[in-house]
């Protein structure tokens, strides 16, 4: 479709820039990053690439496919290499940290992607790597998805916390009569109570609890 | 301000309905539930209650205060009673479950509230109850906020998963060559791999890991 005359526009530097899926994915990602997942529509993407909505349908079947292309773009940045050679819990921890970085870069897309039925095959390929590691380490196949899914939920909630401004929880905003939370938010403890340290503390606890559960299954 | 003539409008049933903070909070909550946190602006709320933006400033100082009133409304539905009489881990579990229900009712507000600096005193009062329970159970004060915060992150990520449609992860969408994830998503296991069971499995593991950490502190 790329060569079609109606799909060619002139960029500011004078070169003709054909519309292709790559440009549409980038435009969709930028749009959602700026205005939120709710704003992602064929009409808004068309406006962003300066085309008629109808011409977008030469490249994607609709909003659903755009969302899955955006999902695939983010998933491509998540490292699943550890599942090949590390024990399940070590690999899960590395995956969770990489997953956090990938989604912390796109916080306004988290809700949309977490609540839109997955059709992107690359996402299922990632899940296959996770679940294969769990099952070959002795997790029952009927529990593997729940283990993966709760780690994902932990990561996505933490990604929202990580992108919050530094004064999200500010001692100065707490009235004096709430003495304990006020003391806990002493800036002297900031290195312990930040979103990053909290994520690492929680991930470690979650994995420790999962290990204990896995060990109980064996005995 | 309520009695001011400019603040009175006529409802469809003919009774005069004064604008007050209560109506503004309800309108803001409805608007964000429908259109997302990004859509929440003084202008949009004014339109919803059929008033000029300027008249809203008689009741709230701006968008920031509206957001905090919405936060307070949701926080009011979270049960913190268990912190009065239960051990820290039992109370934390009850709190997490109640917190999940409160936010699963407003998924489009999760990102906004998780990333807007907290100024609402009722939210800090809730945090004071959580942190007081942790500290009086032996958690170091410099760790208490991180423990609370990671449980919160787990809950908010899980709330997004809980509101996802039932076909979020559908075996039928997985290509045959991804055999393990396809087998794990056998509808026969649906009672184990759903978002609800995954949340409970993850919360139990997280609390078990936190208990282990708390015990190590004592020895």
Coordinates of N, CA, C and O in Angstrom, one line a residue, chain A residues 8-68:
Chain A
X8 N 0.9 9.5 0.5 CA 2.2 10.2 0.6 C 1.9 11.7 1.0 O 1.0 12.3 0.4
X9 N 2.7 12.2 1.9 CA 2.6 13.6 2.4 C 3.9 14.2 2.3 O 4.9 13.6 2.2
X10 N 3.9 15.5 2.3 CA 5.2 16.2 2.2 C 5.6 16.7 3.6 O 4.9 17.4 4.3
X11 N 6.8 16.3 4.0 CA 7.3 16.7 5.4 C 7.9 18.1 5.3 O 8.2 18.6 4.2
X12 N 8.1 18.8 6.4 CA 8.6 20.1 6.5 C 10.0 20.2 5.7 O 10.2 21.3 5.1
X13 N 10.8 19.2 5.7 CA 12.0 19.3 5.0 C 11.9 18.9 3.5 O 12.9 18.8 2.8
X14 N 10.7 18.8 3.0 CA 10.5 18.6 1.6 C 10.5 17.2 1.1 O 10.1 16.9 0.0
X15 N 11.0 16.2 1.9 CA 11.0 14.9 1.5 C 9.6 14.3 1.6 O 8.9 14.6 2.6
X16 N 9.2 13.4 0.7 CA 7.9 12.8 0.8 C 8.0 11.7 1.9 O 8.9 10.9 1.9
X17 N 7.1 11.7 2.8 CA 7.1 10.7 3.9 C 5.9 9.8 3.7 O 4.7 10.2 4.0
X18 N 6.0 8.6 3.3 CA 4.9 7.7 3.1 C 4.3 7.3 4.5 O 5.1 7.2 5.5
X19 N 3.0 7.2 4.6 CA 2.4 6.7 5.8 C 2.6 5.2 5.8 O 2.5 4.5 4.8
X20 N 3.1 4.6 6.9 CA 3.2 3.2 7.0 C 2.8 2.8 8.5 O 2.6 3.7 9.3
X21 N 2.8 1.5 8.7 CA 2.4 1.1 10.1 C 3.3 1.7 11.1 O 2.9 2.1 12.2
X22 N 4.6 1.7 10.8 CA 5.6 2.3 11.8 C 5.2 3.7 12.2 O 5.2 4.0 13.4
X23 N 4.9 4.6 11.2 CA 4.5 5.9 11.5 C 3.3 6.0 12.4 O 3.1 6.8 13.3
X24 N 2.3 5.1 12.0 CA 1.0 5.1 12.8 C 1.3 4.7 14.3 O 0.7 5.2 15.2
X25 N 2.1 3.7 14.4 CA 2.4 3.2 15.8 C 3.1 4.3 16.6 O 2.7 4.5 17.8
X26 N 4.0 4.9 16.0 CA 4.7 6.0 16.7 C 3.7 7.1 17.1 O 3.7 7.7 18.2
X27 N 2.9 7.5 16.1 CA 1.9 8.6 16.4 C 0.9 8.2 17.5 O 0.6 9.0 18.3
X28 N 0.5 6.9 17.4 CA -0.5 6.4 18.5 C 0.2 6.4 19.8 O -0.4 6.8 20.8
X29 N 1.4 6.0 19.9 CA 2.2 6.0 21.2 C 2.4 7.4 21.7 O 2.1 7.7 22.9
X30 N 2.8 8.3 20.9 CA 3.0 9.7 21.3 C 1.7 10.3 21.8 O 1.6 11.0 22.8
X31 N 0.6 10.1 21.0 CA -0.7 10.6 21.4 C -1.1 10.1 22.7 O -1.6 10.9 23.6
X32 N -1.0 8.8 23.0 CA -1.5 8.2 24.2 C -0.6 8.7 25.4 O -1.0 8.9 26.5
X33 N 0.7 8.8 25.1 CA 1.6 9.3 26.2 C 1.3 10.7 26.6 O 1.4 11.1 27.8
X34 N 0.8 11.5 25.6 CA 0.5 12.9 25.9 C -0.9 13.0 26.5 O -1.1 13.7 27.5
X35 N -1.9 12.4 25.9 CA -3.3 12.7 26.2 C -4.0 11.5 26.9 O -5.1 11.7 27.3
X36 N -3.3 10.4 27.1 CA -3.9 9.3 27.8 C -4.6 8.3 26.8 O -4.9 8.6 25.7
X37 N -4.7 7.1 27.3 CA -5.3 6.0 26.5 C -6.7 6.3 25.9 O -7.0 5.9 24.8
X38 N -7.5 7.0 26.7 CA -8.8 7.3 26.2 C -8.8 8.1 24.9 O -9.7 8.1 24.1
X39 N -7.7 8.9 24.8 CA -7.6 9.8 23.6 C -7.2 9.1 22.3 O -7.3 9.6 21.2
X40 N -6.8 7.8 22.5 CA -6.3 7.0 21.3 C -7.5 6.6 20.4 O -8.3 5.7 20.8
X41 N -7.7 7.3 19.3 CA -8.7 6.9 18.4 C -8.2 7.0 17.0 O -7.1 7.7 16.7
X42 N -8.8 6.4 16.0 CA -8.3 6.4 14.6 C -8.4 7.9 14.1 O -7.4 8.4 13.5
X43 N -9.4 8.6 14.5 CA -9.5 10.0 14.1 C -8.4 10.9 14.7 O -7.8 11.6 13.9
X44 N -8.0 10.7 16.0 CA -6.9 11.5 16.5 C -5.6 11.1 15.9 O -4.8 12.0 15.7
X45 N -5.4 9.8 15.6 CA -4.1 9.5 15.0 C -4.0 10.0 13.6 O -3.0 10.5 13.2
X46 N -5.1 10.0 12.9 CA -5.2 10.5 11.5 C -4.8 12.0 11.5 O -4.0 12.5 10.7
X47 N -5.4 12.7 12.5 CA -5.1 14.1 12.6 C -3.6 14.4 12.9 O -3.0 15.3 12.3
X48 N -3.0 13.5 13.7 CA -1.6 13.6 14.1 C -0.7 13.4 12.9 O 0.4 14.0 12.8
X49 N -1.1 12.5 12.0 CA -0.2 12.3 10.8 C -0.7 13.1 9.6 O -0.2 12.9 8.5
X50 N -1.7 13.9 9.9 CA -2.2 14.8 8.8 C -2.8 14.1 7.6 O -2.5 14.4 6.5
X51 N -3.6 13.1 7.9 CA -4.3 12.3 6.9 C -5.8 12.2 7.2 O -6.2 12.5 8.3
X52 N -6.5 11.8 6.2 CA -7.9 11.4 6.4 C -8.0 10.1 7.1 O -7.1 9.2 6.9
X53 N -9.0 9.9 8.0 CA -9.2 8.7 8.7 C -9.2 7.5 7.8 O -8.6 6.5 8.0
X54 N -9.9 7.7 6.6 CA -10.1 6.6 5.7 C -8.8 6.0 5.2 O -8.7 4.8 5.0
X55 N -7.8 6.8 5.0 CA -6.5 6.3 4.5 C -5.8 5.4 5.5 O -5.0 4.6 5.2
X56 N -6.1 5.6 6.8 CA -5.4 4.8 7.9 C -5.9 3.3 7.7 O -5.1 2.4 8.1
X57 N -7.1 3.2 7.2 CA -7.6 1.8 7.1 C -6.9 1.0 6.0 O -7.1 -0.2 5.9
X58 N -6.0 1.7 5.2 CA -5.1 0.9 4.3 C -4.0 0.2 5.1 O -3.4 -0.7 4.5
X59 N -3.8 0.6 6.3 CA -2.7 0.0 7.1 C -3.0 -0.7 8.3 O -2.3 -1.7 8.7
X60 N -4.1 -0.3 9.0 CA -4.5 -1.0 10.2 C -6.0 -1.2 10.1 O -6.7 -0.4 9.5
X61 N -6.5 -2.2 10.8 CA -7.9 -2.6 10.6 C -8.8 -1.7 11.5 O -10.0 -1.6 11.4
X62 N -8.2 -1.0 12.5 CA -9.0 -0.1 13.4 C -8.3 0.1 14.7 O -7.1 -0.2 14.8
X63 N -9.0 0.7 15.6 CA -8.4 1.1 16.9 C -7.8 -0.1 17.6 O -6.8 0.0 18.2
X64 N -8.5 -1.2 17.5 CA -8.1 -2.4 18.2 C -6.7 -2.9 17.7 O -5.8 -3.2 18.6
X65 N -6.5 -2.8 16.4 CA -5.2 -3.2 15.9 C -4.1 -2.2 16.3 O -3.0 -2.6 16.7
X66 N -4.4 -0.9 16.3 CA -3.5 0.1 16.7 C -3.0 -0.2 18.2 O -1.8 -0.1 18.5
X67 N -4.0 -0.5 19.1 CA -3.7 -0.7 20.5 C -2.7 -1.9 20.6 O -1.7 -1.9 21.3
X68 N -3.0 -3.0 19.8 CA -2.1 -4.1 19.9 C -0.7 -3.8 19.3 O 0.3 -4.4 19.8

